[in-house]
Amino acid sequence: MPREATGKTGSPSERRMKPERPRDRLGRPLAWGATNELELEEYDALTLEQNHELGRAHARAGEWFAAHEAWETAWKQARNTADAEFFKGLSQMGAGYVHLLRGNAHGAETLLRRAAGRVGAYADGHLGIRASALRDKLLADASRVERGALVPGEDARFSRPDV
C-alpha cells in the first residue's frame, strides 16, 4: 500500500504517494519490482486496542514481523502512559523472533531478554496476557539460543508464546 512521501509541501491531495518497497515474509526488503510477500495493515489508522489485538493475532499465527509492527505502533500510541513499556516489550518480542527466523542469534537473544524484562514487570492478566508465563517463555527461548539448543534460521523450531 502506498504511503505519503515525507518532506513534501502542499496539501495532502497535492502530495505524491511513495510506493512501499516489497518485502519477504520476514520483513526483509526485496528488490524494487519484486513480488511483495508481506501485506501489512495500516497500523497508524488503527486504535491502540486494535493494534494490540492485531499483534496478538499475528503472533498466534507466527507472523512475527507484522506482530512487531502492530505492537510498535501501539507502543508509540501509548507513550507517556503506564502501558508504554508493556507494548515496547511486546514489540521487542516480535522483533526477537524475527531475528531468530532471520538467523541472527545475537539479535534474537538480546531482544527476547529485553522483552522478558519489560513484560515481566506487569501483573498477570495485563491487557489479556499472562505476563509471568510470557516472561518465562521468552527467557527460556533466549537461553536455548545462547546454548545452541534453538538454532536460528527460517527452520527454527519453537513453540509460540501464549499471547
XYZ file of N, CA, C and O in Angstrom:
652
model
N 0.837 -1.175 0.000
C 0.000 0.000 0.000
C 0.882 1.239 0.000
O 1.832 1.317 0.763
N 0.570 2.201 -0.830
C 1.395 3.398 -0.856
C 1.176 4.262 0.365
O 0.105 4.287 0.940
N 2.214 4.961 0.751
C 2.153 5.917 1.849
C 2.632 7.251 1.335
O 3.398 7.325 0.376
N 2.215 8.318 2.011
C 2.651 9.639 1.594
C 4.159 9.767 1.733
O 4.743 9.330 2.712
N 4.761 10.380 0.729
C 6.192 10.661 0.795
C 6.422 11.746 1.840
O 5.623 12.654 1.979
N 7.501 11.620 2.575
C 7.796 12.615 3.601
C 8.564 13.776 2.991
O 9.183 13.651 1.945
N 8.509 14.911 3.697
C 9.264 16.069 3.256
C 8.630 16.844 2.119
O 9.252 17.716 1.548
N 7.406 16.533 1.754
C 6.733 17.217 0.659
C 5.912 18.362 1.215
O 5.390 18.302 2.315
N 5.770 19.397 0.423
C 4.931 20.514 0.824
C 3.646 20.473 0.024
O 3.535 19.751 -0.961
N 2.670 21.274 0.438
C 1.402 21.322 -0.265
C 0.350 20.537 0.470
O 0.606 19.893 1.484
N -0.851 20.606 -0.058
C -1.960 19.901 0.582
C -1.806 18.405 0.371
O -1.101 17.965 -0.545
N -2.494 17.600 1.201
C -2.386 16.150 1.040
C -2.735 15.690 -0.367
O -2.122 14.766 -0.881
N -3.702 16.365 -1.013
C -4.073 15.937 -2.362
C -2.983 16.253 -3.379
O -2.943 15.654 -4.450
N -2.090 17.204 -3.035
C -1.004 17.561 -3.939
C 0.239 16.706 -3.730
O 1.135 16.707 -4.544
N 0.293 16.005 -2.610
C 1.465 15.192 -2.304
C 1.442 13.912 -3.116
O 0.409 13.299 -3.315
N 2.614 13.510 -3.542
C 2.727 12.245 -4.253
C 2.788 11.103 -3.257
O 3.307 11.256 -2.155
N 2.287 9.969 -3.639
C 2.326 8.790 -2.782
C 3.563 7.977 -3.153
O 3.827 7.732 -4.327
N 4.304 7.589 -2.146
C 5.504 6.776 -2.339
C 5.115 5.311 -2.212
O 4.529 4.915 -1.215
N 5.419 4.508 -3.196
C 5.057 3.091 -3.087
C 5.900 2.402 -2.017
O 7.056 2.765 -1.789
N 5.308 1.440 -1.349
C 6.032 0.648 -0.358
C 6.979 -0.302 -1.072
O 6.624 -0.898 -2.090
N 8.161 -0.457 -0.522
C 9.120 -1.399 -1.078
C 8.640 -2.812 -0.778
O 8.199 -3.101 0.333
N 8.717 -3.710 -1.753
C 8.296 -5.088 -1.487
C 9.176 -5.737 -0.416
O 10.365 -5.420 -0.302
N 8.562 -6.616 0.367
C 9.274 -7.313 1.447
C 9.005 -8.799 1.370
O 7.965 -9.230 0.892
N 9.958 -9.573 1.932
C 9.712 -11.004 2.056
C 8.872 -11.244 3.307
O 8.562 -10.311 4.041
N 8.511 -12.486 3.582
C 7.605 -12.780 4.698
C 8.202 -12.455 6.062
O 7.484 -12.322 7.036
N 9.535 -12.295 6.145
C 10.192 -11.934 7.397
C 10.507 -10.442 7.464
O 11.248 -9.997 8.332
N 9.936 -9.663 6.536
C 10.079 -8.224 6.577
C 11.327 -7.672 5.931
O 11.560 -6.468 5.962
N 12.148 -8.528 5.329
C 13.361 -8.030 4.675
C 12.990 -7.366 3.352
O 12.168 -7.903 2.601
N 13.591 -6.213 3.068
C 13.298 -5.543 1.790
C 13.742 -6.398 0.607
O 14.797 -7.032 0.644
N 12.902 -6.429 -0.417
C 13.224 -7.102 -1.669
C 13.541 -6.043 -2.720
O 13.291 -4.848 -2.509
N 14.041 -6.470 -3.837
C 14.339 -5.537 -4.930
C 13.048 -4.877 -5.413
O 11.979 -5.500 -5.395
N 13.167 -3.614 -5.822
C 12.010 -2.928 -6.395
C 11.522 -3.745 -7.582
O 12.317 -4.269 -8.354
N 10.240 -3.906 -7.693
C 9.653 -4.676 -8.781
C 9.434 -6.138 -8.448
O 8.748 -6.842 -9.178
N 10.018 -6.608 -7.335
C 9.804 -7.999 -6.920
C 8.383 -8.149 -6.382
O 7.724 -7.175 -6.014
N 7.917 -9.370 -6.316
C 6.594 -9.643 -5.777
C 6.629 -9.507 -4.261
O 7.455 -10.124 -3.593
N 5.727 -8.678 -3.741
C 5.641 -8.481 -2.295
C 5.091 -9.743 -1.643
O 4.082 -10.287 -2.088
N 5.770 -10.224 -0.614
C 5.339 -11.417 0.113
C 4.685 -11.083 1.446
O 4.306 -11.973 2.184
N 4.582 -9.790 1.765
C 4.111 -9.382 3.079
C 3.120 -8.241 2.949
O 3.458 -7.174 2.455
N 1.896 -8.480 3.364
C 0.883 -7.433 3.393
C 0.720 -6.990 4.844
O 0.499 -7.813 5.730
N 0.842 -5.713 5.073
C 0.711 -5.167 6.422
C -0.490 -4.236 6.496
O -0.816 -3.556 5.521
N -1.100 -4.208 7.649
C -2.208 -3.299 7.876
C -1.698 -1.864 7.966
O -0.515 -1.633 8.158
N -2.596 -0.917 7.878
C -2.270 0.497 8.075
C -2.374 0.784 9.569
O -3.363 1.329 10.051
N -1.356 0.402 10.316
C -1.377 0.461 11.777
C -1.657 1.858 12.318
O -2.340 2.005 13.319
N -1.140 2.884 11.657
C -1.333 4.245 12.144
C -2.797 4.678 12.095
O -3.194 5.605 12.792
N -3.596 4.023 11.287
C -5.013 4.368 11.170
C -5.865 3.641 12.211
O -7.065 3.892 12.304
N -5.253 2.771 12.988
C -5.986 1.951 13.954
C -5.795 2.479 15.368
O -4.838 3.190 15.659
N -6.692 2.070 16.253
C -6.568 2.448 17.659
C -5.508 1.587 18.332
O -5.127 0.525 17.821
N -5.084 2.023 19.489
C -4.132 1.254 20.287
C -4.681 -0.153 20.548
O -3.969 -1.145 20.395
N -5.940 -0.243 20.930
C -6.563 -1.541 21.218
C -6.585 -2.432 19.986
O -6.317 -3.634 20.080
N -6.889 -1.865 18.824
C -6.893 -2.648 17.588
C -5.488 -3.135 17.250
O -5.307 -4.285 16.824
N -4.487 -2.289 17.440
C -3.110 -2.708 17.175
C -2.682 -3.816 18.122
O -1.993 -4.758 17.716
N -3.078 -3.723 19.382
C -2.746 -4.784 20.340
C -3.376 -6.108 19.908
O -2.699 -7.148 19.898
N -4.631 -6.084 19.538
C -5.293 -7.324 19.102
C -4.680 -7.857 17.814
O -4.546 -9.071 17.650
N -4.292 -6.968 16.900
C -3.602 -7.419 15.688
C -2.260 -8.051 16.034
O -1.885 -9.081 15.461
N -1.529 -7.423 16.949
C -0.259 -8.000 17.379
C -0.449 -9.401 17.923
O 0.304 -10.329 17.580
N -1.457 -9.570 18.757
C -1.744 -10.893 19.327
C -2.100 -11.897 18.227
O -1.601 -13.031 18.228
N -2.953 -11.490 17.305
C -3.368 -12.384 16.220
C -2.176 -12.772 15.344
O -2.015 -13.953 14.983
N -1.345 -11.803 15.000
C -0.174 -12.114 14.171
C 0.801 -13.019 14.921
O 1.365 -13.949 14.332
N 1.003 -12.781 16.207
C 1.910 -13.637 16.983
C 1.368 -15.066 17.048
O 2.132 -16.023 16.894
N 0.087 -15.211 17.267
C -0.515 -16.553 17.322
C -0.354 -17.291 15.999
O -0.277 -18.515 15.973
N -0.299 -16.531 14.897
C -0.127 -17.120 13.568
C 1.344 -17.280 13.182
O 1.648 -17.784 12.106
N 2.258 -16.841 14.061
C 3.679 -16.934 13.759
C 4.148 -15.883 12.770
O 5.199 -16.027 12.157
N 3.393 -14.806 12.626
C 3.735 -13.711 11.718
C 4.422 -12.617 12.534
O 3.835 -11.604 12.904
N 5.700 -12.846 12.827
C 6.409 -12.041 13.813
C 6.715 -10.623 13.368
O 6.697 -9.704 14.178
N 6.989 -10.409 12.090
C 7.259 -9.048 11.639
C 6.000 -8.195 11.764
O 6.043 -7.073 12.262
N 4.867 -8.730 11.346
C 3.600 -7.999 11.454
C 3.228 -7.766 12.917
O 2.738 -6.686 13.276
N 3.460 -8.752 13.779
C 3.190 -8.578 15.216
C 4.046 -7.457 15.777
O 3.555 -6.582 16.503
N 5.324 -7.475 15.434
C 6.237 -6.418 15.881
C 5.730 -5.045 15.434
O 5.691 -4.099 16.228
N 5.339 -4.912 14.185
C 4.872 -3.631 13.660
C 3.616 -3.147 14.383
O 3.493 -1.964 14.705
N 2.681 -4.055 14.633
C 1.444 -3.673 15.331
C 1.758 -3.196 16.748
O 1.257 -2.154 17.186
N 2.591 -3.953 17.471
C 2.906 -3.573 18.846
C 3.813 -2.347 18.905
O 3.745 -1.564 19.846
N 4.671 -2.165 17.918
C 5.491 -0.956 17.894
C 4.603 0.282 17.740
O 4.822 1.301 18.392
N 3.583 0.168 16.912
C 2.644 1.282 16.757
C 1.871 1.504 18.051
O 1.683 2.645 18.484
N 1.438 0.418 18.700
C 0.737 0.543 19.989
C 1.648 1.212 21.019
O 1.186 2.054 21.803
N 2.920 0.860 21.012
C 3.879 1.479 21.942
C 3.934 2.995 21.709
O 3.881 3.781 22.660
N 4.021 3.404 20.456
C 4.050 4.833 20.145
C 2.745 5.501 20.573
O 2.752 6.622 21.078
N 1.635 4.810 20.384
C 0.339 5.355 20.779
C 0.200 5.450 22.298
O -0.561 6.264 22.801
N 0.936 4.608 23.015
C 0.835 4.555 24.480
C 1.898 5.398 25.176
O 1.998 5.356 26.404
N 2.679 6.145 24.434
C 3.733 6.966 25.050
C 3.171 7.775 26.207
O 2.045 8.248 26.159
N 3.962 7.892 27.250
C 3.602 8.642 28.463
C 2.421 8.035 29.208
O 1.715 8.750 29.917
N 2.204 6.732 29.036
C 1.176 6.037 29.816
C 1.842 4.875 30.552
O 2.979 4.494 30.255
N 1.106 4.280 31.457
C 1.618 3.143 32.219
C 1.802 1.896 31.352
O 2.486 0.954 31.756
N 1.216 1.876 30.162
C 1.309 0.704 29.282
C 2.440 0.784 28.264
O 2.689 -0.182 27.543
N 3.124 1.908 28.187
C 4.136 2.088 27.152
C 5.217 1.012 27.197
O 5.556 0.420 26.165
N 5.755 0.725 28.366
C 6.819 -0.275 28.473
C 6.310 -1.687 28.145
O 7.052 -2.513 27.617
N 5.062 -1.948 28.445
C 4.472 -3.250 28.113
C 4.450 -3.440 26.598
O 4.898 -4.468 26.088
N 3.973 -2.433 25.878
C 3.924 -2.534 24.415
C 5.318 -2.549 23.819
O 5.563 -3.239 22.823
N 6.244 -1.827 24.415
C 7.632 -1.860 23.933
C 8.176 -3.281 24.076
O 8.843 -3.793 23.170
N 7.882 -3.919 25.203
C 8.318 -5.297 25.397
C 7.709 -6.250 24.393
O 8.389 -7.128 23.852
N 6.419 -6.101 24.125
C 5.772 -6.969 23.134
C 6.371 -6.737 21.749
O 6.599 -7.696 20.996
N 6.657 -5.486 21.426
C 7.291 -5.167 20.149
C 8.676 -5.814 20.060
O 9.047 -6.379 19.023
N 9.421 -5.755 21.168
C 10.743 -6.384 21.187
C 10.644 -7.903 21.059
O 11.498 -8.531 20.431
N 9.599 -8.486 21.635
C 9.392 -9.924 21.471
C 9.221 -10.249 19.989
O 9.868 -11.171 19.472
N 8.354 -9.496 19.313
C 8.144 -9.738 17.887
C 9.447 -9.613 17.105
O 9.778 -10.467 16.277
N 10.211 -8.565 17.395
C 11.487 -8.357 16.708
C 12.480 -9.469 17.045
O 13.248 -9.904 16.179
N 12.451 -9.941 18.288
C 13.346 -11.029 18.676
C 13.092 -12.293 17.876
O 14.034 -12.952 17.409
N 11.826 -12.628 17.698
C 11.511 -13.819 16.905
C 11.780 -13.606 15.418
O 12.142 -14.550 14.707
N 11.660 -12.365 14.934
C 12.053 -12.071 13.555
C 13.549 -12.332 13.400
O 13.982 -12.996 12.455
N 14.350 -11.832 14.351
C 15.798 -12.073 14.284
C 16.103 -13.561 14.355
O 16.997 -14.044 13.646
N 15.385 -14.286 15.186
C 15.590 -15.733 15.278
C 15.378 -16.379 13.911
O 16.213 -17.158 13.439
N 14.271 -16.063 13.262
C 13.958 -16.667 11.972
C 14.865 -16.186 10.851
O 15.067 -16.889 9.867
N 15.433 -15.000 11.006
C 16.381 -14.488 10.013
C 17.785 -15.040 10.225
O 18.687 -14.773 9.435
N 18.000 -15.790 11.312
C 19.302 -16.396 11.561
C 20.232 -15.577 12.425
O 21.422 -15.896 12.525
N 19.741 -14.556 13.092
C 20.558 -13.659 13.904
C 20.445 -14.057 15.383
O 19.558 -13.574 16.093
N 21.343 -14.905 15.837
C 21.302 -15.399 17.214
C 21.455 -14.273 18.230
O 20.696 -14.200 19.203
N 22.424 -13.401 18.037
C 22.656 -12.318 18.995
C 21.429 -11.409 19.104
O 20.997 -11.065 20.211
N 20.872 -11.001 17.971
C 19.696 -10.137 17.972
C 18.503 -10.813 18.634
O 17.769 -10.189 19.411
N 18.308 -12.094 18.358
C 17.191 -12.828 18.955
C 17.350 -12.902 20.469
O 16.425 -12.568 21.214
N 18.505 -13.332 20.920
C 18.738 -13.475 22.360
C 18.589 -12.139 23.082
O 17.911 -12.035 24.107
N 19.197 -11.104 22.540
C 19.158 -9.785 23.170
C 17.735 -9.256 23.272
O 17.293 -8.804 24.334
N 16.992 -9.296 22.180
C 15.645 -8.732 22.182
C 14.666 -9.568 23.004
O 13.778 -9.014 23.664
N 14.821 -10.887 22.991
C 13.928 -11.713 23.817
C 14.163 -11.438 25.304
O 13.205 -11.368 26.086
N 15.402 -11.240 25.702
C 15.694 -10.905 27.105
C 15.148 -9.521 27.482
O 14.575 -9.345 28.556
N 15.323 -8.556 26.607
C 14.781 -7.223 26.879
C 13.258 -7.275 26.988
O 12.666 -6.639 27.866
N 12.644 -8.007 26.074
C 11.180 -8.138 26.092
C 10.724 -8.779 27.392
O 9.754 -8.330 28.016
N 11.420 -9.817 27.831
C 11.059 -10.509 29.081
C 11.109 -9.555 30.260
O 10.227 -9.565 31.124
N 12.143 -8.734 30.309
C 12.276 -7.781 31.407
C 11.150 -6.768 31.438
O 10.637 -6.431 32.515
N 10.749 -6.298 30.281
C 9.677 -5.299 30.237
C 8.313 -5.925 30.531
O 7.552 -5.438 31.349
N 7.989 -6.996 29.841
C 6.675 -7.642 30.009
C 6.537 -8.202 31.414
O 5.475 -8.098 32.039
N 7.607 -8.778 31.935
C 7.574 -9.402 33.252
C 7.359 -8.433 34.400
O 7.058 -8.848 35.518
N 7.475 -7.149 34.144
C 7.254 -6.146 35.184
C 5.765 -5.883 35.426
O 5.412 -5.179 36.368
N 4.906 -6.468 34.602
C 3.458 -6.245 34.714
C 2.789 -7.454 35.352
O 3.317 -8.566 35.334
N 1.603 -7.233 35.884
C 0.841 -8.289 36.551
C 0.246 -9.252 35.529
O -0.041 -8.874 34.387
N 0.071 -10.481 35.958
C -0.611 -11.462 35.104
C -2.000 -10.956 34.750
O -2.688 -10.374 35.584
N -2.374 -11.147 33.495
C -3.673 -10.701 33.023
C -3.662 -9.301 32.448
O -4.681 -8.839 31.942
N -2.493 -8.626 32.522
C -2.429 -7.257 31.994
C -2.730 -7.277 30.498
O -2.063 -7.974 29.735
N -3.751 -6.541 30.104
C -4.192 -6.471 28.711
C -4.374 -7.856 28.098
O -4.101 -8.086 26.922
N -4.835 -8.796 28.933
C -5.156 -10.137 28.456
C -3.992 -11.091 28.331
O -4.133 -12.173 27.763
N -2.844 -10.733 28.875
C -1.644 -11.571 28.717
C -1.126 -12.007 30.085
O -1.020 -11.199 31.005
N -0.810 -13.281 30.194
C -0.185 -13.797 31.421
C 1.290 -13.407 31.384
O 2.131 -14.111 30.828
N 1.586 -12.279 31.973
C 2.908 -11.663 31.854
C 4.019 -12.548 32.398
O 5.092 -12.644 31.799
N 3.809 -13.204 33.536
C 4.886 -14.014 34.116
C 5.188 -15.237 33.246
O 6.356 -15.590 33.062
N 4.165 -15.863 32.708
C 4.381 -17.016 31.825
C 5.085 -16.584 30.540
O 5.979 -17.290 30.043
N 4.692 -15.438 30.018
C 5.344 -14.934 28.810
C 6.805 -14.600 29.096
O 7.694 -14.959 28.323
N 7.067 -13.941 30.228
C 8.452 -13.643 30.620
C 9.277 -14.925 30.681
O 10.377 -14.996 30.118
N 8.746 -15.952 31.337
C 9.475 -17.217 31.474
C 9.740 -17.860 30.120
O 10.831 -18.389 29.873
N 8.771 -17.811 29.229
C 8.929 -18.389 27.885
C 10.006 -17.643 27.103
O 10.857 -18.260 26.449
N 9.991 -16.329 27.185
C 10.977 -15.539 26.453
C 12.389 -15.780 26.979
O 13.340 -15.925 26.197
N 12.521 -15.848 28.299
C 13.838 -16.132 28.888
C 14.313 -17.534 28.525
O 15.503 -17.742 28.244
N 13.397 -18.490 28.515
C 13.756 -19.863 28.146
C 14.224 -19.921 26.691
O 15.235 -20.584 26.382
N 13.504 -19.245 25.795
C 13.919 -19.251 24.388
C 15.255 -18.544 24.205
O 16.104 -19.018 23.447
N 15.471 -17.440 24.907
C 16.757 -16.744 24.821
C 17.884 -17.656 25.303
O 18.951 -17.720 24.679
N 17.648 -18.378 26.389
C 18.665 -19.307 26.914
C 18.916 -20.451 25.944
O 20.066 -20.874 25.773
N 17.872 -20.932 25.308
C 18.037 -22.008 24.318
C 18.887 -21.534 23.145
O 19.724 -22.285 22.634
N 18.681 -20.289 22.713
C 19.503 -19.735 21.635
C 20.950 -19.646 22.103
O 21.877 -20.067 21.399
N 21.167 -19.124 23.308
C 22.513 -18.961 23.851
C 23.250 -20.303 23.930
O 24.439 -20.384 23.607
N 22.553 -21.358 24.346
C 23.167 -22.697 24.481
C 23.317 -23.434 23.157
O 23.958 -24.476 23.096
N 22.667 -22.923 22.118
C 22.707 -23.614 20.826
C 21.625 -24.661 20.690
O 21.591 -25.397 19.700
N 20.714 -24.740 21.654
C 19.616 -25.713 21.590
C 18.492 -25.238 20.669
O 17.689 -26.048 20.213
N 18.430 -23.950 20.427
C 17.471 -23.368 19.481
C 18.306 -22.672 18.425
O 18.932 -21.638 18.679
N 18.364 -23.298 17.257
C 19.235 -22.825 16.188
C 18.489 -21.809 15.325
O 17.446 -22.130 14.751
N 19.004 -20.586 15.253
C 18.350 -19.558 14.440
C 18.350 -19.910 12.953
O 19.267 -20.548 12.448
N 17.317 -19.481 12.290
C 17.156 -19.690 10.852
C 15.683 -19.871 10.532
O 14.852 -20.026 11.434
N 15.364 -19.848 9.252
C 13.960 -19.936 8.847
C 13.293 -21.224 9.304
O 12.076 -21.283 9.420
N 14.080 -22.258 9.580
C 13.522 -23.537 10.033
C 13.566 -23.706 11.547
O 13.350 -24.812 12.046
N 13.855 -22.632 12.276
C 13.925 -22.717 13.744
C 12.616 -23.272 14.291
O 11.528 -22.854 13.889
N 12.726 -24.226 15.203
C 11.552 -24.871 15.788
C 11.394 -24.426 17.238
O 12.273 -24.654 18.068
N 10.265 -23.774 17.515
C 9.965 -23.337 18.874
C 8.452 -23.221 18.991
O 7.756 -23.002 18.007
N 7.969 -23.401 20.201
C 6.537 -23.220 20.414
C 6.264 -21.729 20.542
O 7.049 -20.992 21.146
N 5.147 -21.304 19.994
C 4.802 -19.886 20.052
C 4.376 -19.508 21.454
O 3.677 -20.268 22.128
N 4.767 -18.335 21.897
C 4.330 -17.865 23.221
C 2.822 -17.665 23.252
O 2.208 -17.333 22.231
N 2.242 -17.841 24.413
C 0.815 -17.636 24.589
C 0.560 -16.163 24.829
O 0.849 -15.632 25.893
N 0.019 -15.504 23.815
C -0.331 -14.093 23.952
C -1.812 -13.934 23.695
O -2.350 -12.915 23.632
